[in-house]
Coordinates of C-alpha atoms in Angstrom, one line a residue:
M1 CA 98.7 -76.0 3.6
F2 CA 96.6 -73.0 3.7
N3 CA 97.6 -70.7 0.9
I4 CA 96.4 -67.0 1.7
E5 CA 96.9 -65.7 -1.8
E6 CA 94.3 -68.7 -3.4
F7 CA 92.0 -68.4 -0.4
L8 CA 91.6 -64.4 -1.1
T9 CA 91.4 -65.0 -4.8
K10 CA 88.5 -67.2 -4.1
V11 CA 86.8 -65.1 -1.4
N12 CA 87.1 -62.0 -3.8
K13 CA 84.1 -63.2 -5.8
T14 CA 82.0 -63.1 -2.7
N15 CA 82.1 -59.4 -2.8
A16 CA 83.2 -59.7 1.2
S17 CA 84.0 -56.5 2.8
D18 CA 86.3 -57.8 5.6
I19 CA 88.0 -61.3 6.4
H20 CA 88.9 -62.5 9.9
L21 CA 91.6 -64.9 10.5
K22 CA 92.2 -66.4 14.1
I23 CA 93.8 -69.7 14.8
G24 CA 92.0 -72.5 15.9
K25 CA 88.7 -71.1 14.0
V26 CA 87.5 -71.0 10.6
P27 CA 87.8 -68.3 8.5
S28 CA 85.1 -65.5 8.7
L29 CA 83.8 -62.9 6.2
R30 CA 81.4 -60.3 6.3
I31 CA 79.1 -60.2 3.5
A32 CA 76.5 -57.3 3.2
G33 CA 77.4 -56.4 6.5
N34 CA 76.8 -60.0 8.4
I35 CA 79.6 -62.0 9.5
V36 CA 79.6 -65.3 7.9
K37 CA 81.5 -68.2 8.4
I38 CA 82.9 -70.3 5.6
D39 CA 83.5 -74.2 5.1
E40 CA 87.0 -74.0 5.6
P41 CA 89.3 -76.4 8.0
P42 CA 90.1 -74.0 11.2
I43 CA 93.4 -72.1 11.1
T44 CA 96.3 -74.0 12.6
E45 CA 99.5 -72.1 14.3
E46 CA 101.1 -73.6 11.0
D47 CA 98.6 -71.8 8.4
F48 CA 99.0 -68.8 10.6
E49 CA 102.4 -68.5 10.1
N50 CA 102.4 -69.5 6.5
I51 CA 100.1 -66.3 6.4
L52 CA 102.5 -63.9 7.9
N53 CA 105.3 -65.0 5.7
T54 CA 103.6 -64.6 2.8
M55 CA 102.3 -61.1 3.6
L56 CA 104.7 -59.1 5.9
Y57 CA 107.2 -57.4 4.2
G58 CA 110.0 -55.0 5.1
N59 CA 110.5 -54.5 8.3
L60 CA 106.7 -55.7 9.2
A61 CA 108.1 -58.8 10.7
Q62 CA 109.9 -57.3 13.4
K63 CA 107.1 -54.7 14.2
I64 CA 104.7 -57.3 15.2
K65 CA 107.5 -58.8 17.4
E66 CA 107.5 -55.2 19.4
K67 CA 103.7 -54.4 18.7
N68 CA 100.4 -55.7 19.9
D69 CA 98.7 -53.6 17.0
I70 CA 99.6 -52.7 13.4
D71 CA 98.2 -51.9 10.3
F72 CA 99.3 -52.2 7.0
T73 CA 98.4 -53.2 3.3
Y74 CA 98.6 -56.1 1.1
E75 CA 98.2 -56.5 -2.5
I76 CA 97.1 -59.6 -5.0
K77 CA 98.1 -58.3 -8.6
G78 CA 94.7 -58.4 -10.4
V79 CA 92.9 -59.2 -7.2
S80 CA 92.5 -57.0 -4.9
R81 CA 94.2 -54.5 -2.1
Y82 CA 93.8 -55.0 1.7
R83 CA 94.2 -53.0 4.6
V84 CA 95.2 -55.1 7.4
N85 CA 95.2 -54.8 10.9
Y86 CA 97.0 -57.3 12.7
C87 CA 96.4 -57.8 16.6
K88 CA 96.3 -60.0 19.1
E89 CA 93.5 -62.3 21.3
L90 CA 93.9 -63.9 24.5
G91 CA 97.9 -64.0 23.3
Y92 CA 97.2 -65.5 19.8
P93 CA 97.7 -63.5 16.9
K94 CA 94.9 -62.5 14.4
L95 CA 94.3 -60.7 11.3
T96 CA 91.6 -58.6 10.1
L97 CA 91.6 -57.6 6.3
R98 CA 89.4 -54.9 4.7
T99 CA 88.9 -55.3 0.7
I100 CA 89.9 -52.1 -1.0
P101 CA 88.9 -52.3 -4.9
Y102 CA 91.0 -50.9 -7.4
I103 CA 88.7 -48.7 -9.0
I104 CA 87.1 -46.0 -6.8
P105 CA 83.3 -46.0 -7.0
T106 CA 81.4 -43.1 -8.1
L107 CA 78.7 -41.5 -6.1
E108 CA 76.1 -42.9 -8.1
E109 CA 77.8 -46.2 -7.3
L110 CA 77.8 -45.8 -3.7
S111 CA 74.0 -44.7 -3.6
L112 CA 75.2 -41.4 -2.6
P113 CA 73.5 -38.3 -3.6
N114 CA 75.4 -35.7 -6.5
S115 CA 75.0 -32.9 -3.6
L116 CA 78.1 -33.9 -2.3
E117 CA 79.5 -32.6 -5.1
A118 CA 79.4 -29.4 -4.0
F119 CA 82.3 -30.1 -1.1
T120 CA 84.7 -30.8 -4.0
K121 CA 84.0 -26.9 -5.3
Y122 CA 85.7 -25.0 -2.5
N123 CA 89.1 -23.6 -2.7
N124 CA 89.7 -23.8 1.1
G125 CA 88.4 -24.9 4.3
I126 CA 87.6 -28.1 6.0
V127 CA 85.2 -31.1 5.0
L128 CA 85.1 -33.5 7.6
I129 CA 83.4 -37.1 6.8
T130 CA 82.2 -38.8 10.1
G131 CA 81.0 -42.1 11.4
A132 CA 81.7 -45.1 13.1
T133 CA 84.2 -48.0 11.8
S134 CA 83.4 -49.6 8.6
S135 CA 80.5 -47.2 7.5
G136 CA 82.4 -46.2 4.3
K137 CA 84.1 -42.7 5.1
S138 CA 87.5 -43.6 3.4
T139 CA 85.4 -44.5 0.3
T140 CA 83.3 -41.5 0.2
I141 CA 86.4 -39.2 0.3
A142 CA 87.8 -41.3 -2.3
S143 CA 85.2 -40.8 -4.7
L144 CA 85.0 -37.3 -3.8
I145 CA 88.8 -36.7 -4.6
E146 CA 88.5 -38.5 -7.9
I147 CA 85.8 -36.0 -8.7
I148 CA 88.4 -33.3 -8.2
N149 CA 91.2 -35.5 -10.0
K150 CA 88.7 -35.5 -13.4
E151 CA 87.9 -32.3 -13.2
K152 CA 90.3 -29.7 -12.0
A153 CA 94.4 -29.0 -12.1
K154 CA 95.5 -29.0 -8.6
H155 CA 98.2 -31.0 -6.7
I156 CA 96.4 -33.4 -3.9
V157 CA 98.5 -34.7 -0.9
T158 CA 97.2 -37.4 0.8
I159 CA 98.5 -38.9 4.3
E160 CA 97.2 -41.9 5.6
D161 CA 97.4 -44.6 7.9
P162 CA 97.8 -47.2 5.7
I163 CA 97.3 -46.1 2.5
E164 CA 94.0 -47.5 1.0
F165 CA 92.9 -46.3 -2.5
L166 CA 95.7 -46.0 -5.3
Y167 CA 94.7 -42.9 -7.0
T168 CA 96.0 -42.4 -11.2
D169 CA 96.5 -39.0 -12.0
K170 CA 94.0 -37.7 -14.4
K171 CA 94.1 -33.8 -14.2
C172 CA 95.6 -33.6 -10.8
L173 CA 98.7 -34.6 -9.6
I174 CA 98.5 -36.9 -6.5
T175 CA 101.2 -37.8 -3.8
Q176 CA 100.2 -40.2 -1.3
R177 CA 102.3 -40.6 1.9
G178 CA 101.9 -43.5 4.3
V179 CA 102.3 -42.7 8.2
S180 CA 105.3 -44.4 9.8
V181 CA 106.5 -45.1 6.2
D182 CA 106.6 -41.8 4.3
V183 CA 105.9 -39.5 7.4
N184 CA 106.1 -39.8 11.1
S185 CA 102.4 -38.8 12.0
F186 CA 99.6 -37.0 10.3
S187 CA 100.5 -33.4 12.1
D188 CA 103.9 -34.3 10.5
G189 CA 102.4 -34.8 7.3
I190 CA 100.6 -31.6 6.9
K191 CA 103.1 -29.7 8.2
Y192 CA 105.5 -30.9 5.7
A193 CA 102.9 -30.9 2.7
L194 CA 102.5 -27.0 2.8
R195 CA 105.9 -27.5 1.8
Q196 CA 105.0 -29.4 -1.0
D197 CA 103.0 -27.1 -3.5
P198 CA 99.7 -28.3 -2.5
D199 CA 96.1 -27.3 -3.5
I200 CA 94.1 -30.4 -1.5
I201 CA 95.2 -32.3 1.8
V202 CA 93.4 -35.4 2.7
V203 CA 93.9 -36.6 6.3
G204 CA 93.1 -40.1 7.1
E205 CA 91.7 -39.3 10.5
I206 CA 91.8 -36.6 13.0
R207 CA 93.1 -38.3 16.3
D208 CA 94.7 -35.5 18.2
R209 CA 94.9 -31.6 18.8
D210 CA 98.3 -31.6 16.6
T211 CA 96.8 -33.0 13.9
M212 CA 93.5 -30.8 14.0
E213 CA 96.1 -27.8 14.8
S214 CA 97.6 -28.6 11.6
A215 CA 94.5 -28.9 9.6
L216 CA 93.5 -25.7 10.7
N217 CA 96.3 -23.9 9.9
A218 CA 96.2 -25.7 6.0
A219 CA 92.8 -24.2 5.8
E220 CA 93.4 -21.2 7.1
T221 CA 96.5 -20.6 4.5
G222 CA 94.4 -21.2 1.6
H223 CA 94.0 -25.0 0.9
L224 CA 90.9 -27.3 1.0
V225 CA 91.4 -30.4 3.5
F226 CA 89.3 -33.7 3.9
S227 CA 89.4 -35.8 6.8
T228 CA 87.5 -38.3 8.9
I229 CA 86.9 -38.2 12.6
H230 CA 84.7 -41.2 14.7
T231 CA 81.3 -39.0 15.1
N232 CA 77.6 -39.7 14.3
S233 CA 76.6 -36.2 14.0
A234 CA 77.8 -32.4 13.1
S235 CA 77.0 -31.3 16.8
Q236 CA 79.0 -34.2 17.8
T237 CA 81.7 -33.6 15.3
I238 CA 82.1 -29.9 16.6
N239 CA 82.0 -30.8 20.2
R240 CA 85.0 -33.8 19.9
I241 CA 87.1 -31.4 17.6
L242 CA 86.8 -28.6 20.3
G243 CA 87.4 -31.0 23.1
L244 CA 90.6 -32.0 22.0
F245 CA 91.7 -28.4 23.4
D246 CA 91.7 -26.8 26.8
D247 CA 89.4 -24.4 28.2
S248 CA 92.1 -21.0 27.4
T249 CA 92.2 -22.1 24.1
R250 CA 88.5 -23.4 22.9
G251 CA 87.1 -20.0 22.2
F252 CA 89.7 -18.9 19.9
I253 CA 89.3 -22.7 18.3
R254 CA 85.7 -22.1 18.0
D255 CA 86.0 -18.9 16.3
R256 CA 88.6 -20.4 14.1
F257 CA 87.1 -23.8 13.3
A258 CA 83.8 -22.0 12.4
K259 CA 85.3 -19.9 9.6
V260 CA 87.1 -22.6 8.0
L261 CA 84.6 -25.5 8.3
R262 CA 82.9 -26.2 5.3
G263 CA 80.6 -29.1 6.1
T264 CA 80.0 -32.3 7.7
I265 CA 78.6 -35.7 6.1
A266 CA 77.9 -38.3 9.0
Q267 CA 77.0 -41.6 7.4
K268 CA 75.7 -45.1 8.6
L269 CA 75.1 -48.1 6.5
V270 CA 72.0 -49.9 6.7
A271 CA 70.9 -53.3 5.7
R272 CA 68.8 -53.5 2.9
V273 CA 65.9 -55.5 3.0
N274 CA 66.1 -59.0 1.7
N275 CA 70.0 -59.0 2.9
A276 CA 70.2 -57.1 -0.6
G277 CA 73.4 -55.2 0.9
L278 CA 74.0 -52.0 2.9
A279 CA 72.4 -48.7 2.0
P280 CA 74.1 -45.0 3.4
A281 CA 72.2 -43.1 5.4
L282 CA 73.4 -39.6 5.7
E283 CA 73.3 -36.2 7.8
I284 CA 74.8 -33.8 5.7
M285 CA 75.5 -30.2 6.9
S286 CA 76.8 -27.0 5.1
S287 CA 78.5 -24.5 6.6
T288 CA 75.9 -21.1 6.1
P289 CA 76.4 -18.3 7.2
A290 CA 73.7 -19.1 10.2
I291 CA 75.7 -22.2 11.2
V292 CA 79.0 -20.1 11.6
D293 CA 77.4 -17.9 14.1
Y294 CA 75.8 -20.7 15.9
I295 CA 79.1 -22.5 16.0
Q296 CA 80.9 -19.5 17.4
K297 CA 78.0 -19.0 20.3
N298 CA 78.0 -22.6 20.9
Q299 CA 74.6 -22.7 20.1
M300 CA 74.8 -27.0 19.3
E301 CA 71.0 -27.0 19.3
E302 CA 70.3 -24.5 16.4
V303 CA 73.2 -26.2 14.4
D304 CA 71.0 -29.3 14.8
L305 CA 67.4 -27.3 13.9
S306 CA 69.2 -25.7 10.7
I307 CA 70.0 -29.1 9.7
K308 CA 67.0 -30.4 10.1
R309 CA 65.1 -27.1 8.3
G310 CA 68.0 -26.8 5.6
G311 CA 66.4 -28.3 2.5
S312 CA 67.2 -25.7 0.3
Q313 CA 70.9 -25.6 1.1
N314 CA 71.5 -29.5 0.5
M315 CA 70.9 -30.2 4.1
I316 CA 69.3 -33.1 5.6
S317 CA 69.1 -34.7 8.9
M318 CA 70.0 -38.6 9.8
N319 CA 66.7 -39.4 10.4
A320 CA 65.1 -38.0 7.6
S321 CA 67.9 -39.8 5.4
I322 CA 66.3 -42.9 7.4
F323 CA 62.9 -42.1 6.7
K324 CA 63.6 -42.0 2.9
L325 CA 65.2 -45.3 2.6
F326 CA 62.4 -46.7 4.6
K327 CA 59.8 -45.1 2.9
G328 CA 61.3 -45.9 -0.7
G329 CA 61.3 -49.7 0.5
I330 CA 64.6 -50.0 0.5
I331 CA 65.2 -50.8 4.4
D332 CA 62.4 -52.1 6.5
K333 CA 61.2 -50.7 9.8
D334 CA 63.4 -52.4 12.3
A335 CA 67.0 -51.8 10.3
A336 CA 65.4 -47.8 10.1
L337 CA 64.4 -47.7 13.9
N338 CA 68.2 -49.7 14.7
A339 CA 69.8 -47.2 12.6
S340 CA 68.1 -44.1 14.1
D341 CA 69.7 -42.1 17.2
N342 CA 66.1 -40.8 18.1
T343 CA 63.8 -43.3 17.4
T344 CA 60.8 -41.4 18.8
E345 CA 61.1 -38.7 16.1
L346 CA 61.5 -41.5 13.2
N347 CA 58.5 -43.4 14.8
Q348 CA 56.3 -39.8 14.1
M349 CA 57.8 -39.8 10.9
M350 CA 56.8 -42.9 9.9
R351 CA 53.2 -42.6 11.4
G352 CA 52.7 -39.2 9.1
I353 CA 52.4 -37.2 12.4
Y354 CA 56.0 -35.4 12.0
H355 CA 57.6 -34.2 9.0
G356 CA 60.4 -32.0 10.7
S357 CA 61.2 -28.9 8.1
A358 CA 59.4 -28.3 4.6
N359 CA 59.6 -31.6 3.2
P360 CA 63.4 -32.5 4.1
V361 CA 62.8 -36.4 2.6
D362 CA 61.6 -35.5 -0.8
D363 CA 64.5 -34.2 -2.9
L364 CA 67.9 -34.2 -1.1
L365 CA 68.7 -38.1 -1.4

């Protein structure tokens, strides 16, 4: 009989980031960015029923009868925590588990630049970490929050769906609330958090207009808000946020958002050479007075150019970050080009024809 706890305990030693379980298929793992099918018998319907009986708690068993997709967390004490997605494929159930380590990694351990610490120094405003699914957004936020937890005496309220990393209070008091468990929605969570004496609010994801309006209100009333959104660059992020609002209010929202935005961090994970794991490539934008002015005037091309020229303000373009990884021998040419949204520019960088601004790749990452 398939024992999920024994299986996950064994898998934990492989450093797999994700585990895929579905009826009639052998278990699959994502290791260093690649899917690996392991040498186990295919999972039977009886196996899957036993897995669910072990993992489900509270009203989750009832929820999966009513919904085709749900998210929840699962934990094996002393092994790991997992963010779990239950879904159906061709009418059959499937589970996808994301590993969540107990110990929150540092920026250094994540190969992220120390310059990101600057985003933890603000007393108010909005910081957005962006990127595709599985690009490490939640881990980066957790690392930044842990810096604050170690250095400042603040009250941090997190609103997550589901709760991923578990924080231990250090200098901070940290309140963690799960959507559908402790609060009805992200927007409700922010609204009620404002009555709970917070300094910093972490919003798992901005998905809709109500959540964004609540985040704006929190930032404008003196709180620092961290959140994520599924975009690949600063300009995409700004346009996505403004696209949540209709034409009649967009100009007003643009002005409000420009004034409270403190910066964006766009992430991609790129395969290292020799299958040695994944390396983060980043576009970093800091909200300088010029950037604020460009956002208010809807000049997104100027925002992009400012990022390319912004080495002195700890800004860097995605291509400059990718090029630095390539130049340092961390990733190969194919991986670099596959990760780039502007391969013509990146090819020019590789041939030494184009350097962007004054050496954007030497000192930032």
